[in-house]
mmCIF file of C-alpha atoms and ligand atoms in Angstrom:
data_model
loop_
_atom_site.group_PDB
_atom_site.id
_atom_site.type_symbol
_atom_site.label_atom_id
_atom_site.label_comp_id
_atom_site.label_asym_id
_atom_site.label_seq_id
_atom_site.Cartn_x
_atom_site.Cartn_y
_atom_site.Cartn_z
ATOM 1 C CA MET A 56 -0.078 -0.183 -0.128
ATOM 2 C CA LYS A 57 1.297 3.478 -0.765
ATOM 3 C CA ILE A 58 -0.087 6.264 0.941
ATOM 4 C CA ILE A 59 0.493 10.203 0.054
ATOM 5 C CA VAL A 60 -0.334 12.152 3.209
ATOM 6 C CA THR A 61 -0.421 15.664 1.855
ATOM 7 C CA GLY A 62 0.150 18.512 4.886
ATOM 8 C CA GLY A 63 2.392 15.776 6.741
ATOM 9 C CA ALA A 64 4.953 18.380 7.643
ATOM 10 C CA GLY A 65 2.482 20.239 10.041
ATOM 11 C CA PHE A 66 0.561 19.159 13.200
ATOM 12 C CA ILE A 67 -1.920 16.028 12.417
ATOM 13 C CA GLY A 68 -0.288 15.467 9.448
ATOM 14 C CA SER A 69 2.707 14.788 11.202
ATOM 15 C CA ASN A 70 1.074 12.661 13.608
ATOM 16 C CA PHE A 71 -0.622 10.451 10.912
ATOM 17 C CA ILE A 72 2.760 9.907 9.642
ATOM 18 C CA PHE A 73 3.999 8.189 12.664
ATOM 19 C CA TYR A 74 1.070 6.285 13.549
ATOM 20 C CA MET A 75 1.090 4.705 10.148
ATOM 21 C CA LEU A 76 4.973 3.769 10.160
ATOM 22 C CA ASN A 77 4.815 2.720 12.876
ATOM 23 C CA LYS A 78 1.479 0.452 12.640
ATOM 24 C CA TYR A 79 1.823 -0.856 8.894
ATOM 25 C CA PRO A 80 5.399 -1.812 8.392
ATOM 26 C CA ASP A 81 4.976 -2.746 5.181
ATOM 27 C CA TYR A 82 3.452 0.715 3.914
ATOM 28 C CA LYS A 83 4.960 3.339 1.849
ATOM 29 C CA ILE A 84 3.930 6.546 3.006
ATOM 30 C CA ILE A 85 5.033 9.871 0.519
ATOM 31 C CA CYS A 86 4.436 13.176 1.845
ATOM 32 C CA LEU A 87 3.864 16.217 -0.037
ATOM 33 C CA ASP A 88 3.768 19.842 1.857
ATOM 34 C CA MET A 89 4.869 23.107 0.494
ATOM 35 C CA LEU A 90 6.663 23.957 3.953
ATOM 36 C CA THR A 91 4.052 27.039 4.147
ATOM 37 C CA TYR A 92 4.706 28.982 8.184
ATOM 38 C CA ALA A 93 2.913 26.310 9.861
ATOM 39 C CA GLY A 94 4.944 23.224 7.687
ATOM 40 C CA ASN A 95 8.219 22.129 9.136
ATOM 41 C CA LEU A 96 11.060 19.920 8.050
ATOM 42 C CA GLU A 97 12.408 19.622 11.785
ATOM 43 C CA THR A 98 8.953 17.584 13.069
ATOM 44 C CA LEU A 99 9.677 14.790 10.031
ATOM 45 C CA LYS A 100 13.346 14.390 10.717
ATOM 46 C CA ASP A 101 13.663 10.881 12.762
ATOM 47 C CA ILE A 102 12.051 9.530 10.003
ATOM 48 C CA MET A 103 13.913 11.055 6.927
ATOM 49 C CA ASP A 104 16.003 8.231 6.516
ATOM 50 C CA ASN A 105 12.956 5.537 6.915
ATOM 51 C CA GLU A 106 13.383 3.504 3.758
ATOM 52 C CA ASN A 107 8.963 3.517 3.670
ATOM 53 C CA PHE A 108 9.281 7.448 3.954
ATOM 54 C CA SER A 109 9.866 9.661 1.002
ATOM 55 C CA PHE A 110 9.046 13.879 1.290
ATOM 56 C CA TYR A 111 8.148 15.969 -1.178
ATOM 57 C CA ARG A 112 7.940 19.607 -1.320
ATOM 58 C CA GLY A 113 5.139 21.199 -3.419
ATOM 59 C CA ASP A 114 1.984 22.804 -3.449
ATOM 60 C CA ILE A 115 -0.802 20.247 -3.712
ATOM 61 C CA ALA A 116 -2.745 23.324 -6.027
ATOM 62 C CA ASP A 117 0.133 22.961 -8.716
ATOM 63 C CA LYS A 118 -1.397 20.661 -11.664
ATOM 64 C CA GLU A 119 2.127 19.999 -12.789
ATOM 65 C CA PHE A 120 3.475 19.131 -9.783
ATOM 66 C CA VAL A 121 0.715 17.146 -8.451
ATOM 67 C CA ASP A 122 0.182 15.033 -11.826
ATOM 68 C CA ASN A 123 3.648 14.708 -12.032
ATOM 69 C CA LEU A 124 4.274 12.969 -8.102
ATOM 70 C CA PHE A 125 1.128 10.992 -9.126
ATOM 71 C CA GLU A 126 2.459 9.273 -12.385
ATOM 72 C CA SER A 127 6.228 8.764 -10.817
ATOM 73 C CA GLU A 128 4.721 7.567 -7.396
ATOM 74 C CA LYS A 129 1.379 5.168 -8.190
ATOM 75 C CA PRO A 130 -0.420 5.536 -4.774
ATOM 76 C CA ASP A 131 -3.221 3.137 -3.528
ATOM 77 C CA MET A 132 -4.928 6.235 -1.080
ATOM 78 C CA VAL A 133 -4.306 10.334 -0.712
ATOM 79 C CA VAL A 134 -4.849 11.197 2.539
ATOM 80 C CA ASN A 135 -5.314 15.342 2.429
ATOM 81 C CA PHE A 136 -4.212 17.399 5.399
ATOM 82 C CA ALA A 137 -2.530 20.391 3.580
ATOM 83 C CA ALA A 138 -4.527 23.381 4.147
ATOM 84 C CA GLU A 139 -4.413 26.303 5.936
ATOM 85 C CA SER A 140 -5.891 25.943 9.152
ATOM 86 C CA HIS A 141 -5.886 29.164 11.069
ATOM 87 C CA VAL A 142 -9.348 30.846 12.164
ATOM 88 C CA ASP A 143 -7.480 34.234 13.138
ATOM 89 C CA ARG A 144 -5.252 34.296 9.733
ATOM 90 C CA SER A 145 -8.599 33.437 7.621
ATOM 91 C CA ILE A 146 -10.139 36.621 9.113
ATOM 92 C CA GLU A 147 -6.976 38.897 8.143
ATOM 93 C CA ASP A 148 -6.349 37.463 4.914
ATOM 94 C CA PRO A 149 -9.248 34.764 3.256
ATOM 95 C CA GLY A 150 -7.387 34.279 -0.581
ATOM 96 C CA ILE A 151 -4.974 31.966 -0.202
ATOM 97 C CA PHE A 152 -7.309 29.787 2.056
ATOM 98 C CA LEU A 153 -9.573 29.954 -0.867
ATOM 99 C CA LYS A 154 -6.665 28.488 -3.074
ATOM 100 C CA THR A 155 -5.235 25.795 -1.380
ATOM 101 C CA ASN A 156 -8.286 24.631 0.571
ATOM 102 C CA ILE A 157 -10.580 24.440 -2.406
ATOM 103 C CA LEU A 158 -8.724 24.346 -5.588
ATOM 104 C CA GLY A 159 -5.796 22.464 -3.911
ATOM 105 C CA THR A 160 -8.307 19.682 -2.896
ATOM 106 C CA GLN A 161 -9.825 19.817 -6.524
ATOM 107 C CA VAL A 162 -6.483 19.450 -8.219
ATOM 108 C CA LEU A 163 -5.733 16.349 -6.218
ATOM 109 C CA MET A 164 -8.484 15.086 -7.295
ATOM 110 C CA ASP A 165 -8.568 15.278 -10.583
ATOM 111 C CA ALA A 166 -5.174 13.710 -10.161
ATOM 112 C CA CYS A 167 -7.068 10.996 -8.625
ATOM 113 C CA ARG A 168 -9.498 10.638 -11.389
ATOM 114 C CA LYS A 169 -6.958 10.633 -13.949
ATOM 115 C CA TYR A 170 -4.545 8.088 -12.722
ATOM 116 C CA GLY A 171 -6.573 5.908 -10.604
ATOM 117 C CA ILE A 172 -7.077 5.359 -6.843
ATOM 118 C CA LYS A 173 -8.528 3.422 -4.425
ATOM 119 C CA ARG A 174 -9.490 5.957 -1.671
ATOM 120 C CA TYR A 175 -9.184 9.856 -1.218
ATOM 121 C CA HIS A 176 -9.898 10.919 2.075
ATOM 122 C CA GLN A 177 -10.492 14.342 2.719
ATOM 123 C CA VAL A 178 -9.474 15.595 6.512
ATOM 124 C CA SER A 179 -12.626 17.923 7.200
ATOM 125 C CA THR A 180 -13.608 19.770 10.585
ATOM 126 C CA ASP A 181 -16.418 20.258 12.989
ATOM 127 C CA GLU A 182 -16.433 23.946 12.004
ATOM 128 C CA VAL A 183 -18.300 23.369 8.946
ATOM 129 C CA TYR A 184 -21.503 22.527 10.813
ATOM 130 C CA GLY A 185 -20.980 26.872 12.518
ATOM 131 C CA ASP A 186 -21.693 26.835 15.905
ATOM 132 C CA LEU A 187 -24.189 25.655 18.358
ATOM 133 C CA PRO A 188 -25.393 27.814 21.344
ATOM 134 C CA LEU A 189 -23.862 27.568 24.878
ATOM 135 C CA ASP A 190 -27.861 26.491 27.042
ATOM 136 C CA ARG A 191 -27.828 24.054 24.655
ATOM 137 C CA PRO A 192 -25.879 20.956 25.801
ATOM 138 C CA ASP A 193 -28.324 18.592 24.400
ATOM 139 C CA LEU A 194 -27.313 19.916 20.611
ATOM 140 C CA LEU A 195 -24.437 18.078 19.027
ATOM 141 C CA PHE A 196 -23.282 18.253 15.624
ATOM 142 C CA THR A 197 -24.158 15.137 13.506
ATOM 143 C CA GLU A 198 -23.186 14.432 9.901
ATOM 144 C CA GLU A 199 -26.934 15.355 8.895
ATOM 145 C CA THR A 200 -26.546 18.755 10.487
ATOM 146 C CA PRO A 201 -26.303 21.391 7.422
ATOM 147 C CA ILE A 202 -23.520 22.877 6.735
ATOM 148 C CA HIS A 203 -23.865 26.587 7.814
ATOM 149 C CA THR A 204 -20.219 28.412 8.258
ATOM 150 C CA SER A 205 -19.116 31.228 10.292
ATOM 151 C CA SER A 206 -15.195 32.106 8.884
ATOM 152 C CA PRO A 207 -13.364 32.310 5.688
ATOM 153 C CA TYR A 208 -11.558 29.218 7.225
ATOM 154 C CA SER A 209 -14.217 27.149 7.564
ATOM 155 C CA SER A 210 -16.171 28.053 4.648
ATOM 156 C CA SER A 211 -13.128 26.937 2.378
ATOM 157 C CA LYS A 212 -13.254 23.748 3.973
ATOM 158 C CA ALA A 213 -16.959 22.802 3.404
ATOM 159 C CA GLY A 214 -16.418 23.811 -0.158
ATOM 160 C CA ALA A 215 -13.947 21.676 -0.880
ATOM 161 C CA ASP A 216 -16.032 18.989 1.114
ATOM 162 C CA LEU A 217 -18.739 19.659 -0.916
ATOM 163 C CA LEU A 218 -16.704 19.594 -3.779
ATOM 164 C CA VAL A 219 -15.414 15.818 -2.463
ATOM 165 C CA LEU A 220 -19.247 14.357 -2.453
ATOM 166 C CA ALA A 221 -19.621 15.846 -5.969
ATOM 167 C CA TYR A 222 -16.441 14.064 -7.178
ATOM 168 C CA HIS A 223 -18.247 11.167 -5.810
ATOM 169 C CA ARG A 224 -21.476 11.552 -7.010
ATOM 170 C CA THR A 225 -20.202 12.759 -10.674
ATOM 171 C CA TYR A 226 -17.093 11.041 -11.206
ATOM 172 C CA GLY A 227 -17.891 8.212 -9.172
ATOM 173 C CA LEU A 228 -14.492 9.020 -7.064
ATOM 174 C CA PRO A 229 -14.320 6.865 -3.860
ATOM 175 C CA VAL A 230 -13.702 9.743 -1.426
ATOM 176 C CA SER A 231 -14.499 9.567 2.725
ATOM 177 C CA ILE A 232 -14.391 12.855 4.986
ATOM 178 C CA SER A 233 -13.537 12.642 8.603
ATOM 179 C CA ARG A 234 -15.285 16.082 10.430
ATOM 180 C CA CYS A 235 -12.996 15.795 13.548
ATOM 181 C CA SER A 236 -13.335 18.755 16.543
ATOM 182 C CA ASN A 237 -10.200 20.375 18.077
ATOM 183 C CA ASN A 238 -7.040 18.595 17.984
ATOM 184 C CA TYR A 239 -4.208 19.164 20.660
ATOM 185 C CA GLY A 240 -0.980 17.225 21.250
ATOM 186 C CA PRO A 241 2.977 17.229 20.213
ATOM 187 C CA TYR A 242 3.764 19.240 17.002
ATOM 188 C CA HIS A 243 0.841 22.048 17.466
ATOM 189 C CA PHE A 244 1.958 25.227 16.216
ATOM 190 C CA PRO A 245 2.179 27.434 18.775
ATOM 191 C CA GLU A 246 -0.435 29.882 17.056
ATOM 192 C CA LYS A 247 -2.593 28.167 18.281
ATOM 193 C CA LEU A 248 -4.426 28.304 22.119
ATOM 194 C CA ILE A 249 -3.250 25.097 23.659
ATOM 195 C CA PRO A 250 0.318 25.454 22.896
ATOM 196 C CA LEU A 251 0.228 29.132 23.129
ATOM 197 C CA MET A 252 -0.907 29.378 26.113
ATOM 198 C CA ILE A 253 1.547 27.179 26.986
ATOM 199 C CA ALA A 254 4.515 29.112 25.659
ATOM 200 C CA ASN A 255 3.231 32.352 26.840
ATOM 201 C CA ALA A 256 3.145 30.570 30.586
ATOM 202 C CA LEU A 257 6.476 29.408 30.501
ATOM 203 C CA ALA A 258 7.926 32.697 29.271
ATOM 204 C CA ASP A 259 5.461 34.495 32.183
ATOM 205 C CA LYS A 260 3.900 36.268 29.258
ATOM 206 C CA PRO A 261 0.214 37.328 29.448
ATOM 207 C CA LEU A 262 -2.226 34.754 28.310
ATOM 208 C CA PRO A 263 -4.649 36.502 26.230
ATOM 209 C CA VAL A 264 -8.063 34.835 26.033
ATOM 210 C CA TYR A 265 -10.382 36.483 23.342
ATOM 211 C CA GLY A 266 -13.613 37.970 24.856
ATOM 212 C CA GLU A 267 -14.535 36.005 28.351
ATOM 213 C CA GLY A 268 -13.362 33.199 27.811
ATOM 214 C CA LEU A 269 -16.374 31.249 27.572
ATOM 215 C CA ASN A 270 -16.706 29.633 23.784
ATOM 216 C CA VAL A 271 -16.435 26.249 24.278
ATOM 217 C CA ARG A 272 -14.287 23.544 21.961
ATOM 218 C CA ASP A 273 -14.411 19.547 22.096
ATOM 219 C CA TRP A 274 -10.767 19.039 22.737
ATOM 220 C CA LEU A 275 -9.381 15.272 21.134
ATOM 221 C CA TYR A 276 -6.064 14.136 21.618
ATOM 222 C CA VAL A 277 -4.146 13.998 18.104
ATOM 223 C CA GLU A 278 -3.225 10.146 18.162
ATOM 224 C CA VAL A 279 -7.207 9.238 18.747
ATOM 225 C CA HIS A 280 -8.201 11.560 15.420
ATOM 226 C CA CYS A 281 -5.195 9.243 13.310
ATOM 227 C CA ARG A 282 -7.041 5.969 14.204
ATOM 228 C CA ALA A 283 -10.198 7.424 13.253
ATOM 229 C CA ILE A 284 -9.102 8.249 9.501
ATOM 230 C CA ASP A 285 -7.100 5.335 10.030
ATOM 231 C CA LEU A 286 -10.127 2.841 10.442
ATOM 232 C CA ILE A 287 -11.729 5.334 7.770
ATOM 233 C CA ILE A 288 -9.782 4.788 5.261
ATOM 234 C CA HIS A 289 -9.774 1.313 5.259
ATOM 235 C CA ASN A 290 -13.082 0.033 6.631
ATOM 236 C CA GLY A 291 -15.492 3.243 6.171
ATOM 237 C CA LYS A 292 -17.822 3.885 3.190
ATOM 238 C CA VAL A 293 -16.681 4.971 0.228
ATOM 239 C CA GLY A 294 -18.999 8.456 -0.188
ATOM 240 C CA GLU A 295 -19.370 8.515 3.691
ATOM 241 C CA VAL A 296 -18.536 11.280 6.360
ATOM 242 C CA TYR A 297 -17.834 10.781 9.722
ATOM 243 C CA ASN A 298 -17.839 13.210 12.871
ATOM 244 C CA VAL A 299 -14.681 12.273 14.983
ATOM 245 C CA GLY A 300 -15.132 14.057 18.457
ATOM 246 C CA GLY A 301 -14.431 12.606 22.145
ATOM 247 C CA HIS A 302 -17.083 14.703 24.033
ATOM 248 C CA ASN A 303 -14.758 16.531 25.845
ATOM 249 C CA GLU A 304 -16.273 20.181 26.146
ATOM 250 C CA LYS A 305 -14.362 22.785 27.489
ATOM 251 C CA ALA A 306 -14.664 26.295 27.861
ATOM 252 C CA ASN A 307 -11.148 28.413 26.457
ATOM 253 C CA ILE A 308 -10.888 29.959 29.938
ATOM 254 C CA GLU A 309 -10.889 26.179 31.856
ATOM 255 C CA ILE A 310 -8.090 25.115 29.374
ATOM 256 C CA VAL A 311 -6.249 27.968 30.011
ATOM 257 C CA LYS A 312 -6.647 27.861 34.295
ATOM 258 C CA MET A 313 -5.820 23.978 33.757
ATOM 259 C CA ILE A 314 -2.542 24.719 31.856
ATOM 260 C CA LEU A 315 -1.447 27.346 34.359
ATOM 261 C CA ASP A 316 -2.368 25.007 37.517
ATOM 262 C CA ALA A 317 -0.326 22.065 36.034
ATOM 263 C CA LEU A 318 3.021 24.766 35.052
ATOM 264 C CA GLU A 319 2.595 26.197 38.489
ATOM 265 C CA LYS A 320 1.623 29.883 37.138
ATOM 266 C CA PRO A 321 -0.659 32.621 38.589
ATOM 267 C CA TYR A 322 -4.173 33.508 37.023
ATOM 268 C CA SER A 323 -3.216 36.964 36.832
ATOM 269 C CA LEU A 324 -1.355 35.805 33.819
ATOM 270 C CA ILE A 325 -4.839 35.400 31.804
ATOM 271 C CA THR A 326 -5.382 38.822 29.975
ATOM 272 C CA TYR A 327 -9.267 39.028 28.044
ATOM 273 C CA VAL A 328 -8.449 40.750 24.798
ATOM 274 C CA ALA A 329 -10.783 41.469 21.897
ATOM 275 C CA ASP A 330 -12.672 39.189 20.738
ATOM 276 C CA ARG A 331 -12.478 36.627 17.560
ATOM 277 C CA LYS A 332 -15.014 38.742 15.080
ATOM 278 C CA GLY A 333 -17.664 36.161 14.233
ATOM 279 C CA HIS A 334 -16.734 33.782 16.834
ATOM 280 C CA ASP A 335 -18.108 30.422 17.205
ATOM 281 C CA LEU A 336 -19.774 29.743 20.112
ATOM 282 C CA ARG A 337 -19.592 26.347 20.925
ATOM 283 C CA TYR A 338 -18.836 22.756 19.094
ATOM 284 C CA ALA A 339 -19.513 19.926 20.059
ATOM 285 C CA ILE A 340 -19.547 16.306 18.135
ATOM 286 C CA ASP A 341 -21.931 13.514 18.131
ATOM 287 C CA PRO A 342 -19.524 10.569 17.350
ATOM 288 C CA THR A 343 -22.021 7.459 17.092
ATOM 289 C CA LYS A 344 -21.840 6.444 13.375
ATOM 290 C CA ILE A 345 -17.891 6.338 13.767
ATOM 291 C CA SER A 346 -18.978 4.091 16.961
ATOM 292 C CA ASN A 347 -20.948 2.360 15.719
ATOM 293 C CA GLU A 348 -20.303 1.251 12.559
ATOM 294 C CA LEU A 349 -16.239 1.054 13.106
ATOM 295 C CA GLY A 350 -15.681 0.511 16.560
ATOM 296 C CA TRP A 351 -13.999 3.699 16.853
ATOM 297 C CA LEU A 352 -13.672 4.858 20.633
ATOM 298 C CA PRO A 353 -11.895 8.508 22.003
ATOM 299 C CA GLU A 354 -9.479 6.083 24.126
ATOM 300 C CA THR A 355 -7.356 9.181 25.729
ATOM 301 C CA LYS A 356 -8.530 11.200 28.890
ATOM 302 C CA PHE A 357 -8.299 14.646 28.249
ATOM 303 C CA GLU A 358 -6.441 14.873 31.924
ATOM 304 C CA ASP A 359 -3.856 12.296 30.690
ATOM 305 C CA GLY A 360 -3.419 13.872 27.155
ATOM 306 C CA ILE A 361 -3.191 17.517 28.678
ATOM 307 C CA LYS A 362 -0.282 16.296 30.809
ATOM 308 C CA ARG A 363 1.292 14.463 28.053
ATOM 309 C CA THR A 364 0.936 17.400 25.870
ATOM 310 C CA ILE A 365 2.150 19.587 28.398
ATOM 311 C CA ASP A 366 5.039 17.134 29.146
ATOM 312 C CA TRP A 367 5.838 16.865 25.540
ATOM 313 C CA TYR A 368 6.241 21.073 25.284
ATOM 314 C CA LEU A 369 8.281 21.195 28.284
ATOM 315 C CA SER A 370 10.843 18.190 26.880
ATOM 316 C CA ASN A 371 10.705 19.629 22.877
ATOM 317 C CA LYS A 372 11.896 23.765 23.665
ATOM 318 C CA ASN A 373 13.887 23.553 20.623
ATOM 319 C CA TRP A 374 11.027 22.880 18.831
ATOM 320 C CA TRP A 375 9.054 25.587 19.702
ATOM 321 C CA GLU A 376 11.132 28.616 20.463
ATOM 322 C CA ASN A 377 12.817 27.803 16.869
ATOM 323 C CA ILE A 378 9.499 29.277 15.598
ATOM 324 C CA ILE A 379 8.658 31.319 18.037
ATOM 325 C CA ASN A 380 11.568 33.102 17.881
ATOM 326 C CA GLY A 381 11.546 33.209 13.639
ATOM 327 C CA GLU A 382 9.113 35.482 11.669
ATOM 328 C CA TYR A 383 6.039 33.833 14.038
ATOM 329 C CA GLN A 384 6.688 37.189 16.222
ATOM 330 C CA ASN A 385 5.525 39.490 13.416
ATOM 331 C CA TYR A 386 2.795 37.219 13.336
ATOM 332 C CA TYR A 387 1.982 37.893 16.980
ATOM 333 C CA LYS A 388 2.798 41.590 17.132
ATOM 334 C CA ARG A 389 -0.084 41.972 14.393
ATOM 335 C CA MET A 390 -2.490 39.851 16.240
ATOM 336 C CA TYR A 391 -1.845 40.412 19.862
ATOM 337 C CA GLU A 392 -0.077 43.950 20.267
ATOM 338 C CA GLU A 393 -2.512 45.424 17.523
ATOM 339 C CA ARG A 394 -5.754 44.134 18.474
ATOM 340 C CA VAL A 395 -8.595 45.818 18.597
HETATM 341 P P1 NAD B 220 -1.262 22.668 10.695
HETATM 342 O O1 NAD B 220 -1.628 24.107 9.754
HETATM 343 O O2 NAD B 220 -0.579 22.887 11.375
HETATM 344 O O3 NAD B 220 -0.643 21.836 9.055
HETATM 345 C C1 NAD B 220 -0.848 22.194 7.581
HETATM 346 C C2 NAD B 220 -0.033 21.519 6.399
HETATM 347 O O4 NAD B 220 -0.333 21.545 5.377
HETATM 348 C C3 NAD B 220 1.002 22.508 6.589
HETATM 349 O O5 NAD B 220 2.355 21.488 6.931
HETATM 350 C C4 NAD B 220 1.902 23.289 5.520
HETATM 351 O O6 NAD B 220 2.817 23.557 5.321
HETATM 352 C C5 NAD B 220 0.944 22.360 4.395
HETATM 353 N N1 NAD B 220 0.475 22.970 3.612
HETATM 354 C C6 NAD B 220 -0.245 24.438 3.409
HETATM 355 N N2 NAD B 220 -0.418 24.429 2.094
HETATM 356 C C7 NAD B 220 -0.133 23.396 1.751
HETATM 357 C C8 NAD B 220 -0.012 23.150 0.045
HETATM 358 N N3 NAD B 220 -0.844 24.101 -0.641
HETATM 359 N N4 NAD B 220 0.421 22.821 -0.558
HETATM 360 C C9 NAD B 220 1.312 21.685 0.465
HETATM 361 N N5 NAD B 220 0.802 21.764 1.820
HETATM 362 C C10 NAD B 220 0.174 23.156 2.121
HETATM 363 O O7 NAD B 220 -2.741 22.196 10.359
HETATM 364 P P2 NAD B 220 -3.475 20.622 11.104
HETATM 365 O O8 NAD B 220 -4.081 21.252 12.712
HETATM 366 O O9 NAD B 220 -2.225 19.544 10.939
HETATM 367 O O10 NAD B 220 -4.308 20.097 10.430
HETATM 368 C C11 NAD B 220 -4.429 19.621 9.078
HETATM 369 C C12 NAD B 220 -5.777 19.375 8.770
HETATM 370 O O11 NAD B 220 -7.181 18.919 9.840
HETATM 371 C C13 NAD B 220 -6.198 20.253 8.059
HETATM 372 O O12 NAD B 220 -7.014 19.805 6.762
HETATM 373 C C14 NAD B 220 -7.901 20.862 9.155
HETATM 374 O O13 NAD B 220 -8.706 21.663 8.281
HETATM 375 C C15 NAD B 220 -7.851 19.912 9.839
HETATM 376 N N6 NAD B 220 -8.651 20.215 11.090
HETATM 377 C C16 NAD B 220 -7.696 20.526 11.947
HETATM 378 C C17 NAD B 220 -8.138 20.454 13.234
HETATM 379 C C18 NAD B 220 -7.264 20.583 14.295
HETATM 380 O O14 NAD B 220 -7.960 20.969 15.783
HETATM 381 N N7 NAD B 220 -6.396 21.769 14.348
HETATM 382 C C19 NAD B 220 -9.522 19.258 13.039
HETATM 383 C C20 NAD B 220 -10.027 19.588 12.551
HETATM 384 C C21 NAD B 220 -9.641 19.175 11.312
HETATM 385 P P1 TYD B 221 -7.765 27.897 18.468
HETATM 386 O O1 TYD B 221 -7.061 26.607 18.742
HETATM 387 O O2 TYD B 221 -7.366 28.782 17.277
HETATM 388 O O3 TYD B 221 -8.902 27.002 17.063
HETATM 389 P P2 TYD B 221 -10.443 27.040 16.507
HETATM 390 O O4 TYD B 221 -10.476 28.640 16.526
HETATM 391 O O5 TYD B 221 -10.547 26.150 15.217
HETATM 392 O O6 TYD B 221 -11.172 26.298 17.411
HETATM 393 O O7 TYD B 221 -8.564 28.540 19.122
HETATM 394 C C1 TYD B 221 -9.512 28.001 20.142
HETATM 395 C C2 TYD B 221 -10.226 28.480 21.032
HETATM 396 O O8 TYD B 221 -9.543 29.279 21.967
HETATM 397 C C3 TYD B 221 -11.003 29.816 20.122
HETATM 398 O O9 TYD B 221 -12.177 29.630 20.991
HETATM 399 C C4 TYD B 221 -10.588 31.080 20.258
HETATM 400 C C5 TYD B 221 -9.715 30.613 21.714
HETATM 401 N N1 TYD B 221 -8.733 31.597 21.394
HETATM 402 C C6 TYD B 221 -8.136 32.339 22.405
HETATM 403 O O10 TYD B 221 -9.378 32.764 23.225
HETATM 404 N N2 TYD B 221 -7.231 33.200 22.677
HETATM 405 C C7 TYD B 221 -6.000 32.948 21.486
HETATM 406 O O11 TYD B 221 -4.832 33.371 21.710
HETATM 407 C C8 TYD B 221 -6.575 32.069 20.707
HETATM 408 C C9 TYD B 221 -5.468 31.588 19.709
HETATM 409 C C10 TYD B 221 -7.810 30.774 20.620
#
């Protein structure tokens, strides 16, 4: 089995590659990544010499490059993680989100049609369903919940999802889609809530909480998401969408306080800042379908996962300090010091 994993130098894609190389010693994994600000070859350094792994730097929206790659590698499957993934950046500058997330998906699927494929899997997000009210804990996203997006990011992911399903219906492309809740774990880029709060707390810098910190996310340990994708690409039905989430809803402020407690830092570091525009209130996934059909369960408890994550950031300071000491500083200044 030969699998092209796009976006494999990013957070979830790299964790997925490690998971697959470890679980399937006879599989070949080919990583296609453009190495944007979010992609980091340092993350993949331990597997660069693995004979079952190869890396190509390229843009999923570059048709000629993608076609050449398919022609030379002849993959059996494609798992598409490559995306612009940060909501705040999409609010600043939507264009690249549409290019990579929608047109990139089209280019990949056109190559799948041209060269033949056993499965094209699209890694999507629960954010395509919009948000849920804070005072209705009984409401959860199911696969039937209408698409109803809030940000340029989620709209671009929703556009890609619709295109994936259209390629199945129109061309019979063997596709599947997973829509997962917020992931956390090793190699998470420090612009996202959990790693940003860990990094700032360790540096005794203010922890910028949007609005009142009451927005709720449904957190899932990244490895458990990887296992869900593994099950879907091998046993999931073609043409289907699977929601992935751990019934682990937490308000942002709870997460921030948990991190401060774990690092023995004072709550006085918490700083409430201007809210995100269009900020989704609550995400919550109903994972009944993947549990019933594929036997998937969110095994890792949040208390264990967050401890492992904090320990990882403590033991891998080089990895994230290199990031926050580079170009990231300009982003941080724009996003937080000039925030209105
Ligand atoms: P990430 O930003 O950490 O990584 C994205 C990777 O894609 C980077 O390595 C980047 O270099 C690469 N990339 C970007 N544009 C590219 C292009 N045009 N061509 C090739 N490579 C390109 O993102 P992540 O958090 O790992 O998310 C991966 C996928 O999972 C995304 O599709 C995202 O929408 C989805 N998702 C993320 C979460 C989450 O909590 N992080 C939850 C659900 C779904
Ligand atoms: P984020 O990690 O960006 O993921 P998403 O927006 O895709 O859910 O943000 C998670 C939550 O944390 C979201 O409600 C916004 C909030 N947040 C802050 O309060 N402060 C921050 O500095 C960041 C990055 C996020």
